[in-house]
Tab-separated table of N, CA and C and ligand atoms in Angstrom:
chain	number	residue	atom	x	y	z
A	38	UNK	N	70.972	85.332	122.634
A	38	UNK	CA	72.208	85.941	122.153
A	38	UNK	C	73.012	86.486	123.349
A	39	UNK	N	74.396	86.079	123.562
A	39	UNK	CA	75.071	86.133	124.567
A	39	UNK	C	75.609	88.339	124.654
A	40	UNK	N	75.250	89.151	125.518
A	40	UNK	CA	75.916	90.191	125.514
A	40	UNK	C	77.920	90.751	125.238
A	41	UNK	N	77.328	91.677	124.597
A	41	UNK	CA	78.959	91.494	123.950
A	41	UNK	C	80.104	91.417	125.365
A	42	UNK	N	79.760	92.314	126.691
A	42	UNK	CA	80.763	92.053	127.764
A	42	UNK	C	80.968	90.344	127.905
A	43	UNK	N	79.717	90.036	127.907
A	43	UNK	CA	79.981	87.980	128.170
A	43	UNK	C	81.071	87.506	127.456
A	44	UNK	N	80.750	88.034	126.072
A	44	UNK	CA	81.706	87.526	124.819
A	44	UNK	C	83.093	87.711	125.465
A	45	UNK	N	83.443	88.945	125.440
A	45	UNK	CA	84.935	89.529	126.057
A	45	UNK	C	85.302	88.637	127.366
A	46	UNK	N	84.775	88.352	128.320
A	46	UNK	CA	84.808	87.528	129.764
A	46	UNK	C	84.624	86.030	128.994
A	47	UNK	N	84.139	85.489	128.243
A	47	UNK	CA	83.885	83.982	127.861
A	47	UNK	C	85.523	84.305	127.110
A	48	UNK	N	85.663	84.718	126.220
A	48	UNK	CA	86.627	84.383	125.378
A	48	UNK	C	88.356	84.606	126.131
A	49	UNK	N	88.262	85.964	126.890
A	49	UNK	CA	89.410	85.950	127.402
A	49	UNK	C	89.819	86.487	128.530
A	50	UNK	N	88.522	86.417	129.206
A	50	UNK	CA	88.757	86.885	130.741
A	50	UNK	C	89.092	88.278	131.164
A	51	UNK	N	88.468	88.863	130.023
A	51	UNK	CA	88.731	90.579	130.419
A	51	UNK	C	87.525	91.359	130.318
A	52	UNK	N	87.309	92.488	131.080
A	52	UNK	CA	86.212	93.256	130.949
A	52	UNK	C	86.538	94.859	130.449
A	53	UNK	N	85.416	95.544	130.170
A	53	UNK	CA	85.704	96.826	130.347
A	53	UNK	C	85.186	97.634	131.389
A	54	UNK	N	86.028	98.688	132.023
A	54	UNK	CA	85.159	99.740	132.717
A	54	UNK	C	85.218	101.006	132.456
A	55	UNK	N	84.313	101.717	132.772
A	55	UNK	CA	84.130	103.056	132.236
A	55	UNK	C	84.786	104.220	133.006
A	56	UNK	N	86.174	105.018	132.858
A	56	UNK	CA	86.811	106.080	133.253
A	56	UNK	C	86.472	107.201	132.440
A	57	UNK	N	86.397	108.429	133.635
A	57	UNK	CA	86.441	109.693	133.019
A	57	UNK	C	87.313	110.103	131.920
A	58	UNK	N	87.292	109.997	130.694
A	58	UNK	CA	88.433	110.273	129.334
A	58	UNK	C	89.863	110.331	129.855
A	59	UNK	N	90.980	110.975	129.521
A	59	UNK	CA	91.949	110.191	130.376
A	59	UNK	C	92.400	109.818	131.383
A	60	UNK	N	93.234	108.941	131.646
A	60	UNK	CA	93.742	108.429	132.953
A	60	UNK	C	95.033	108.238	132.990
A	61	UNK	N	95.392	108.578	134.136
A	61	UNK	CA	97.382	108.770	134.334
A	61	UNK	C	97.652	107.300	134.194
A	62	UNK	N	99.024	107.297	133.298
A	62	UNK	CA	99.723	105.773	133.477
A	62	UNK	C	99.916	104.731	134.625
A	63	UNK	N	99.713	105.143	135.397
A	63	UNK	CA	99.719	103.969	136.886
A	63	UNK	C	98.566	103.240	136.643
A	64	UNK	N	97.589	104.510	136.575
A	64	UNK	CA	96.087	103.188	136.800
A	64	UNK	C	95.553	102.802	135.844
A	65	UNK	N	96.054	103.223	134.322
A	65	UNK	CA	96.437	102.570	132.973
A	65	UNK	C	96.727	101.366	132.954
A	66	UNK	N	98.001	100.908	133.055
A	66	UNK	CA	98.659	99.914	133.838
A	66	UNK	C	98.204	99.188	134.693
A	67	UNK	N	97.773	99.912	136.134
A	67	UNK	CA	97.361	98.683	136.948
A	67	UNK	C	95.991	97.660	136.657
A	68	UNK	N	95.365	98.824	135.666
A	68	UNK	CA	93.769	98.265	135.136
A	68	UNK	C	94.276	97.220	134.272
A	69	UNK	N	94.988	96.873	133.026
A	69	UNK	CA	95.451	96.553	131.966
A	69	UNK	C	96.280	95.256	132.585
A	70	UNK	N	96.956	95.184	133.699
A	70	UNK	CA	96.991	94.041	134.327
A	70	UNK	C	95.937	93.642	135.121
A	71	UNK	N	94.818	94.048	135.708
A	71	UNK	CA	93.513	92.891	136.040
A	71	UNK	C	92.873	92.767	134.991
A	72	UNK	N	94.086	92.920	133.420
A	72	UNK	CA	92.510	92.565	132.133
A	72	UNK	C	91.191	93.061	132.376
A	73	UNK	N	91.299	94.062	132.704
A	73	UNK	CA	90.518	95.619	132.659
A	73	UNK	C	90.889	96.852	131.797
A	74	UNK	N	90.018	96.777	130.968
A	74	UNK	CA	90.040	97.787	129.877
A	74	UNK	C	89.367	98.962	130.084
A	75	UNK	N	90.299	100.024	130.669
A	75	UNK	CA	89.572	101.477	130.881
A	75	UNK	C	89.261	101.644	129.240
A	76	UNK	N	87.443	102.231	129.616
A	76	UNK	CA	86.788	102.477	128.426
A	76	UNK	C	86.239	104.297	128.623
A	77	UNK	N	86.953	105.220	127.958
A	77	UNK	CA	86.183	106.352	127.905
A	77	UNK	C	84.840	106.647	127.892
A	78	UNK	N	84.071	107.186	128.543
A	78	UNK	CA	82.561	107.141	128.128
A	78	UNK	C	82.108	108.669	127.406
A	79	UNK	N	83.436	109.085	127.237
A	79	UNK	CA	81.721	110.294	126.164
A	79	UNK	C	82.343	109.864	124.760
A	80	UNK	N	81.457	110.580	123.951
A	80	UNK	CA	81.444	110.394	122.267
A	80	UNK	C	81.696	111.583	121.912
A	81	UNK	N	82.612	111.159	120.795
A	81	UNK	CA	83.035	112.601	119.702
A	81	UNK	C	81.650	113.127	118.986
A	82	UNK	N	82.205	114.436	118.748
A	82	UNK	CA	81.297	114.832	117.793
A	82	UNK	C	81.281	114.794	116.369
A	83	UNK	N	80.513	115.666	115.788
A	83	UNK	CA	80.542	115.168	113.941
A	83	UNK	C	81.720	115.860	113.544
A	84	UNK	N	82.407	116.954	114.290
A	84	UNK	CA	83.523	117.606	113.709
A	84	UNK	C	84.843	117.111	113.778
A	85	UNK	N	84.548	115.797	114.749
A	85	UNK	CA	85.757	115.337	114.578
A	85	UNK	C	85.300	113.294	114.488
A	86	UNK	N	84.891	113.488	113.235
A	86	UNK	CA	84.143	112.085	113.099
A	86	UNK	C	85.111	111.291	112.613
A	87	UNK	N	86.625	111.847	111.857
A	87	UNK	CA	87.440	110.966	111.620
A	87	UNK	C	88.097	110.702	112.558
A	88	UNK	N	88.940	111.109	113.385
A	88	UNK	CA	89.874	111.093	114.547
A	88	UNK	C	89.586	112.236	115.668
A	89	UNK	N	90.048	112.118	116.809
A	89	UNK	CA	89.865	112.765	117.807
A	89	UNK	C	91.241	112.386	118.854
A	90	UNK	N	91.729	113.274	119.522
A	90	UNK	CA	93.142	112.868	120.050
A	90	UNK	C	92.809	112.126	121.847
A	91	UNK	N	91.928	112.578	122.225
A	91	UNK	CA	91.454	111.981	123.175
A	91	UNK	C	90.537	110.807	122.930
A	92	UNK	N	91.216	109.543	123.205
A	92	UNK	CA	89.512	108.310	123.283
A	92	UNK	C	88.406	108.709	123.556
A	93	UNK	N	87.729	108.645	122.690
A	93	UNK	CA	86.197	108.179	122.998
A	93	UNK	C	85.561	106.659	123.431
A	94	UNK	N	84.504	106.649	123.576
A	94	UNK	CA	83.613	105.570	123.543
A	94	UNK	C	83.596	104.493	122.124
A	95	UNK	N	83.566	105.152	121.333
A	95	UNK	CA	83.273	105.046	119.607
A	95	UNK	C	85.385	103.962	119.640
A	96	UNK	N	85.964	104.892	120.055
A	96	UNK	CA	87.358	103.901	119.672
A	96	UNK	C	87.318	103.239	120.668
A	97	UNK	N	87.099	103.304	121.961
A	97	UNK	CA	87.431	102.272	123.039
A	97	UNK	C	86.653	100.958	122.488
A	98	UNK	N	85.371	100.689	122.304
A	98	UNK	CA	84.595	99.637	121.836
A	98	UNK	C	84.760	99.203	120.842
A	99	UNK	N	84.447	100.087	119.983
A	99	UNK	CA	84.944	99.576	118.494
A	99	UNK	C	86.390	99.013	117.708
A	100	UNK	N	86.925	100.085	118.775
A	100	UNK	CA	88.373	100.281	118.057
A	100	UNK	C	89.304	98.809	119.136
A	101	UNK	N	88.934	98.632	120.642
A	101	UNK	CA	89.996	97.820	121.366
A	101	UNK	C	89.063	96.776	121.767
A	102	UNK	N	87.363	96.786	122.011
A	102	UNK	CA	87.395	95.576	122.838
A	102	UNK	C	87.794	94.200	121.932
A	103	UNK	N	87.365	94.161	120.283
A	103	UNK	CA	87.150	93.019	119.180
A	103	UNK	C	88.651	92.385	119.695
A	104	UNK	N	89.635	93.157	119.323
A	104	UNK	CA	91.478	93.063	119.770
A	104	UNK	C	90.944	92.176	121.327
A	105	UNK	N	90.733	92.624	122.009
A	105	UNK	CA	90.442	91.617	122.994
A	105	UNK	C	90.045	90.647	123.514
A	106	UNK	N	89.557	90.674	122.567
A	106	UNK	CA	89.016	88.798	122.060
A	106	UNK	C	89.496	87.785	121.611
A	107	UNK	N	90.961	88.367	121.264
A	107	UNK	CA	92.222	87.461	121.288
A	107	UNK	C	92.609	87.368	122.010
A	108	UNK	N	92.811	85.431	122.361
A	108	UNK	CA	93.480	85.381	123.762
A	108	UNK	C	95.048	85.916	123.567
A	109	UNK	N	95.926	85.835	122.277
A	109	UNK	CA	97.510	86.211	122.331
A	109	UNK	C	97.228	87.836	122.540
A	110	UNK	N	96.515	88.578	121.850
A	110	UNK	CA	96.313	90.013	122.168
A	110	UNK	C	96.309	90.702	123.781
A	111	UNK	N	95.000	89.784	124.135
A	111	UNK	CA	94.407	90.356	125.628
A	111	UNK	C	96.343	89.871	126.329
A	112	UNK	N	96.667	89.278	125.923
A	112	UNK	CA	97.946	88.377	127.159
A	112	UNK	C	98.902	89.421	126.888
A	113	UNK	N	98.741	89.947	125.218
A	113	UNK	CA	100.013	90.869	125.382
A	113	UNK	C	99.927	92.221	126.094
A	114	UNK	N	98.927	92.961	126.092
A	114	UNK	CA	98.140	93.720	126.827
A	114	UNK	C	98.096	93.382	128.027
A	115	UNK	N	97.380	92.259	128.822
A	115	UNK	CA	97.593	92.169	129.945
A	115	UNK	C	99.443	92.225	130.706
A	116	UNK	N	100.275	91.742	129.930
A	116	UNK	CA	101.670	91.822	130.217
A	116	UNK	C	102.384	93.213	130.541
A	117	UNK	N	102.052	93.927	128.820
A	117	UNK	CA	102.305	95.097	129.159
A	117	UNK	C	102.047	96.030	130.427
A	118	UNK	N	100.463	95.932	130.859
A	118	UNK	CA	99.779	96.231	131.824
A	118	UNK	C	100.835	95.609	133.495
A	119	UNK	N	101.016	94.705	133.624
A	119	UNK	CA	101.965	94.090	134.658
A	119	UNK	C	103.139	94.952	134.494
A	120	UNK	N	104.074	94.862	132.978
A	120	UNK	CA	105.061	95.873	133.398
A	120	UNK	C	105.152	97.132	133.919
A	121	UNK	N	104.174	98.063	133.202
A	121	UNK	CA	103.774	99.204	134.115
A	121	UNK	C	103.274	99.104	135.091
A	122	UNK	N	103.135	97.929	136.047
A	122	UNK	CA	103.213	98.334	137.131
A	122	UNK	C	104.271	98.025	138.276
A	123	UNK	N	105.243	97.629	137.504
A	123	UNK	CA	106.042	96.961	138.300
A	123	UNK	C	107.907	98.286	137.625
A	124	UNK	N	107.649	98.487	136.433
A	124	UNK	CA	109.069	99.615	136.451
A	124	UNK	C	108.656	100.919	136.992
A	125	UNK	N	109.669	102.063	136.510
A	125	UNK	CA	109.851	103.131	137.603
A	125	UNK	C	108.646	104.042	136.477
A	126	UNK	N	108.440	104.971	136.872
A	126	UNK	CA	107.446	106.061	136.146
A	126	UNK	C	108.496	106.207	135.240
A	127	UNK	N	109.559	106.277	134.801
A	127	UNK	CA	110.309	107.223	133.977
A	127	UNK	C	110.459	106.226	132.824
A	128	UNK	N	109.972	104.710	133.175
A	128	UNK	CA	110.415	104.015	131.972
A	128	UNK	C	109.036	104.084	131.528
A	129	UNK	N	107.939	104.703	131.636
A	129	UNK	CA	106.919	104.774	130.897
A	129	UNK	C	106.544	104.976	129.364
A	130	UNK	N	107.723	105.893	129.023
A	130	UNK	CA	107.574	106.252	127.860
A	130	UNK	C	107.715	104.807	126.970
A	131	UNK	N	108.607	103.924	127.531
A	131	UNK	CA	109.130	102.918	126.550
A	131	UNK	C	107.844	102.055	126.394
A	132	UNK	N	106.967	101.827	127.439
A	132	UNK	CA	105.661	101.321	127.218
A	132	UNK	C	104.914	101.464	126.216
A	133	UNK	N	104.770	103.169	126.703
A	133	UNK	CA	103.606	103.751	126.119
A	133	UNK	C	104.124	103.243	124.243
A	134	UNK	N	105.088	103.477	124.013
A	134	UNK	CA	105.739	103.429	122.546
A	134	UNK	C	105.263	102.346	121.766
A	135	UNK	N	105.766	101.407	122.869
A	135	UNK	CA	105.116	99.830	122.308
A	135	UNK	C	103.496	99.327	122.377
A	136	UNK	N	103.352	100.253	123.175
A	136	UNK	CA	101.016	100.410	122.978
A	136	UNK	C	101.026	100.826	122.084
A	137	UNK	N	101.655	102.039	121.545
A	137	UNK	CA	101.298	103.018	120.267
A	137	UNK	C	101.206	102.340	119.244
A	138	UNK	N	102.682	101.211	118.791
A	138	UNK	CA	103.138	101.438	117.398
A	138	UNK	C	102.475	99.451	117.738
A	139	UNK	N	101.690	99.054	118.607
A	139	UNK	CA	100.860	97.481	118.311
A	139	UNK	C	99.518	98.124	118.291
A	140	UNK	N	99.293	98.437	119.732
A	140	UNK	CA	97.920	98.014	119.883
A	140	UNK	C	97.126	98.769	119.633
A	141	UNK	N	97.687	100.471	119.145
A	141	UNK	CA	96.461	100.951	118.650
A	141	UNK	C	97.020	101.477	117.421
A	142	UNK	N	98.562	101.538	117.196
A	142	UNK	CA	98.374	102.008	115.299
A	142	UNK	C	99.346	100.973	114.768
A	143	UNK	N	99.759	99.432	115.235
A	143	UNK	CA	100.115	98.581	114.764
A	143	UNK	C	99.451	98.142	113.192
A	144	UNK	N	100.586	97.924	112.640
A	144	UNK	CA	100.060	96.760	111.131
A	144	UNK	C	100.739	95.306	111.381
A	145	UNK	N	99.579	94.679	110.353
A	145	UNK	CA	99.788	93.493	110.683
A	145	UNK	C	100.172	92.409	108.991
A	146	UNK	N	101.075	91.935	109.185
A	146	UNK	CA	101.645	90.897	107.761
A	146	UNK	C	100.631	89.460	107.944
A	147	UNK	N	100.050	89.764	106.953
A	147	UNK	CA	99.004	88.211	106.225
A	147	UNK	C	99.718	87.689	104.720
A	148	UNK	N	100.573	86.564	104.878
A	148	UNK	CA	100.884	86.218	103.780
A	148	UNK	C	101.753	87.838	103.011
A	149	UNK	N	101.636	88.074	102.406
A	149	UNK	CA	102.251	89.701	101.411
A	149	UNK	C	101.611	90.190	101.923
A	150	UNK	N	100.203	90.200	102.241
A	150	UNK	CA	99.155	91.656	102.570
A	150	UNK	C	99.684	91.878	103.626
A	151	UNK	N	99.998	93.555	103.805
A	151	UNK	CA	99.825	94.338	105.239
A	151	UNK	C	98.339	94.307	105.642
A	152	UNK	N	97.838	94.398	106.193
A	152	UNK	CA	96.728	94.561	106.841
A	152	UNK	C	96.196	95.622	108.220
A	153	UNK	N	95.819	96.503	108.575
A	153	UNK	CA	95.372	97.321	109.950
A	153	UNK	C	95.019	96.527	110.791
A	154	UNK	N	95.512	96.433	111.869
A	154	UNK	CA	95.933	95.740	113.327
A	154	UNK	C	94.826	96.994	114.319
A	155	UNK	N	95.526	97.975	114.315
A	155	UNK	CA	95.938	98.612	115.777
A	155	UNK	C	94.150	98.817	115.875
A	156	UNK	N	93.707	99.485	117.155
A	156	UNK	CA	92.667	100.550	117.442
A	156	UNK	C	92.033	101.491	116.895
A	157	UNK	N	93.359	102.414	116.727
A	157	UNK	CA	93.275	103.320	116.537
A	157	UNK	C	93.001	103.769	115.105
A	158	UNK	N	93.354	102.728	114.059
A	158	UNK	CA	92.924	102.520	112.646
A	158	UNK	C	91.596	102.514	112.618
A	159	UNK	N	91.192	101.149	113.832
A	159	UNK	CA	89.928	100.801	113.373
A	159	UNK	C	88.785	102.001	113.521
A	160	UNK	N	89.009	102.869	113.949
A	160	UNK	CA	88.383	103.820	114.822
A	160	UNK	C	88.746	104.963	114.022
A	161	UNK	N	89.036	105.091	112.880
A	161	UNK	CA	89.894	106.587	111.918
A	161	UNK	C	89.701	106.361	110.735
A	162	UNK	N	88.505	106.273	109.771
A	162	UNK	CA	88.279	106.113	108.265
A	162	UNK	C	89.496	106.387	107.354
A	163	UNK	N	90.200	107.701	108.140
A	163	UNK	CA	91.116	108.224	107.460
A	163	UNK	C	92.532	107.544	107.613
A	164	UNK	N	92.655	107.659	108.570
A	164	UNK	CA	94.345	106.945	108.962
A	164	UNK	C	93.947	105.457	108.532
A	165	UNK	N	92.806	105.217	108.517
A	165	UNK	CA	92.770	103.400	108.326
A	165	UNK	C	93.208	103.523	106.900
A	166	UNK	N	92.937	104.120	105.888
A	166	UNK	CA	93.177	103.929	104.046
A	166	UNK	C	94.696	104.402	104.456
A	167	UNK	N	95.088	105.879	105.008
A	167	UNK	CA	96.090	106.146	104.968
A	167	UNK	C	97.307	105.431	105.350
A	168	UNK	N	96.921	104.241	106.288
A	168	UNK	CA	98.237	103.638	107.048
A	168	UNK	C	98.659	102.432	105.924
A	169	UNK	N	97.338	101.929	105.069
A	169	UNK	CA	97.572	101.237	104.355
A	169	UNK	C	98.046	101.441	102.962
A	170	UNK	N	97.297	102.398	102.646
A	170	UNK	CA	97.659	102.905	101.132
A	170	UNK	C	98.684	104.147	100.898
A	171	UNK	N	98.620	105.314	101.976
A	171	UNK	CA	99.823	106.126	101.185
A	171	UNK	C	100.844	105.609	101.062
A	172	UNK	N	101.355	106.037	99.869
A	172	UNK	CA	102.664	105.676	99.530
A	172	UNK	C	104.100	106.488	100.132
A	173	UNK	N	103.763	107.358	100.985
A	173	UNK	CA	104.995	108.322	101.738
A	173	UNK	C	104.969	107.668	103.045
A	174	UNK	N	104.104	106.656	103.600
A	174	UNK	CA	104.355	106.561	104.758
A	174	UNK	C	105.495	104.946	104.711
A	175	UNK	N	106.282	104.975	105.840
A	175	UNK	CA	107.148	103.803	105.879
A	175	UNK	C	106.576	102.935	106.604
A	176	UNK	N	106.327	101.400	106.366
A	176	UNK	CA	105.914	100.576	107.241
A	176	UNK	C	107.239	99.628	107.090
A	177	UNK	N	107.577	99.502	108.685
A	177	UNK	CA	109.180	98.955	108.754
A	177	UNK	C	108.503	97.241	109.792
A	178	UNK	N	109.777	96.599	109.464
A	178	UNK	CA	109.093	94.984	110.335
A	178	UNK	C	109.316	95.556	111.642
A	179	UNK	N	108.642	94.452	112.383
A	179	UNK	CA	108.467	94.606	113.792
A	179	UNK	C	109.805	94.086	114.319
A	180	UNK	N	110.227	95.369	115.026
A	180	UNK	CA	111.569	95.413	115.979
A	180	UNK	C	111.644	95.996	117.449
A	181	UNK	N	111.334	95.456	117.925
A	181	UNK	CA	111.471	96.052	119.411
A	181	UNK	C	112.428	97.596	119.607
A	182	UNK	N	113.115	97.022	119.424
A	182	UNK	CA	114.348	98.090	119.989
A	182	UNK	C	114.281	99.261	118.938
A	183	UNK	N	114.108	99.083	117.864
A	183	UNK	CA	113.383	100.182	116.801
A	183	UNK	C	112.076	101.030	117.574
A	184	UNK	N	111.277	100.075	117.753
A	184	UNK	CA	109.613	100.813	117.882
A	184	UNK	C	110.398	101.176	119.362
A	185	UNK	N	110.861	101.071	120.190
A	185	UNK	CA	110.884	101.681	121.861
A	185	UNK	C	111.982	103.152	121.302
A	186	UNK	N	112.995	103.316	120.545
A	186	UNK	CA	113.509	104.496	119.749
A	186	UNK	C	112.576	105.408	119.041
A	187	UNK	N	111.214	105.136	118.578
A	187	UNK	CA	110.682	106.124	117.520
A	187	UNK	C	109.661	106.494	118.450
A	188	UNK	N	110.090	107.928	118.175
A	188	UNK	CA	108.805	108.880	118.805
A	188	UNK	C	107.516	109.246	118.103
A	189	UNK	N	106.634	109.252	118.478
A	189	UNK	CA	105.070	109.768	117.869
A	189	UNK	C	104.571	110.941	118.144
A	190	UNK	N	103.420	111.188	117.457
A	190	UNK	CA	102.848	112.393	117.567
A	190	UNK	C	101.530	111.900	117.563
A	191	UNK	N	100.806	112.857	118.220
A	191	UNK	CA	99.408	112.250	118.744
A	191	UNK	C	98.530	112.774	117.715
A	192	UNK	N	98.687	114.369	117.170
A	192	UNK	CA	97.716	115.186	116.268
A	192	UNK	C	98.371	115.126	115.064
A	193	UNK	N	99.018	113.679	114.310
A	193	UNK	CA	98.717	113.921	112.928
A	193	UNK	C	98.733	112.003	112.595
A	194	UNK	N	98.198	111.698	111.174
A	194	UNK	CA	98.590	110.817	110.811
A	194	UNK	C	99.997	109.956	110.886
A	195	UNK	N	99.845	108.989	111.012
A	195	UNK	CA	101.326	108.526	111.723
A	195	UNK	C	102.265	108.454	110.265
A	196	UNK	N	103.212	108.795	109.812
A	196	UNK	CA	104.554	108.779	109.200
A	196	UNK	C	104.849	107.263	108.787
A	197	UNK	N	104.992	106.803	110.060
A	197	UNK	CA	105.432	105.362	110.183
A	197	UNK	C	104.973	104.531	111.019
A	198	UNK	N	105.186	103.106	110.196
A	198	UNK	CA	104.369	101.608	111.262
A	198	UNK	C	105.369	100.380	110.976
A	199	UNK	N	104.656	99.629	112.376
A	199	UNK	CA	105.273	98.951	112.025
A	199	UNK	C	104.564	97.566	112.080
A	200	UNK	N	104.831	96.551	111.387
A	200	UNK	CA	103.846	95.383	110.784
A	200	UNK	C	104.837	93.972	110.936
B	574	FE2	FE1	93.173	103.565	122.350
């Protein structure tokens, strides 16, 4: 049985490595373009077994490497990763916006079904039913210039997605 890093390197040429919990946007970025996936290494505790605002281990693996096993995923990720390293620090935010609202609290359209995309779902019992099923939250189509305009919040269920 092939180890799951092989899997990730056979399928799309990316690995993970293990950083101290967060890391400033440069080396975010510069990792994310060598298709290097900074992976948090400690684990939440039971008090915060649904969500936690800092990555863990538990969302980095669970929640981003599977996503990486798509070669269109890892490429969009790896891209993103190239742009941050190539605009100014100040256009960061517009990045970070478009990580937020794909790759870790993105929805995704199957036929009519919405479906949970992002990470950060996969990794949140709670926000995963919630992004799909409440009925107060807005899930709007995927628009660039929309999702780089809408701001987030890190400590609550997200409001809005986009699919
Ligand atoms: Fe994440």
């Amino acid at each position: 049985m092939r180890k799951s890093r092989q899997v990730l390197m056979d399928q799309t040429g990316w690995q993970v490595e293990p950083v101290p919990a967060l890391i400033g946007f440069s080396q975010f970025f510069g990792m994310l373009s060598k298709a290097t996936f900074p992976a948090a290494s400690f684990i939440r505790g039971r008090e915060d077994f649904d969500y936690i605002e800092e990555p863990d281990i538990f969302h980095e693996i669970y929640g981003h490497t599977p996503l990486l096993t798509d070669p269109r995923f890892a490429k969009f990720s790896q891209k993103l990763g190239e742009t941050g390293t190539k605009c100014d620090k100040s256009e960061y935010s517009w990045l970070i916006r478009l990580y937020w609202f794909t790759v870790e609290f993105g929805l995704i359209r199957e036929g009519h079904e919405i479906k949970a995309l992002g990470s950060g779902l996969a990794s949140s019992p709670g926000e995963l039913d919630h992004s799909i099923n409440e009925p107060t939250v807005v899930r709007k189509p995927f628009d660039i210039i929309d999702i780089l305009r809408t701001p987030y919040r890190i400590d609550i269920n997200q409001p809005i997605y986009f699919a």
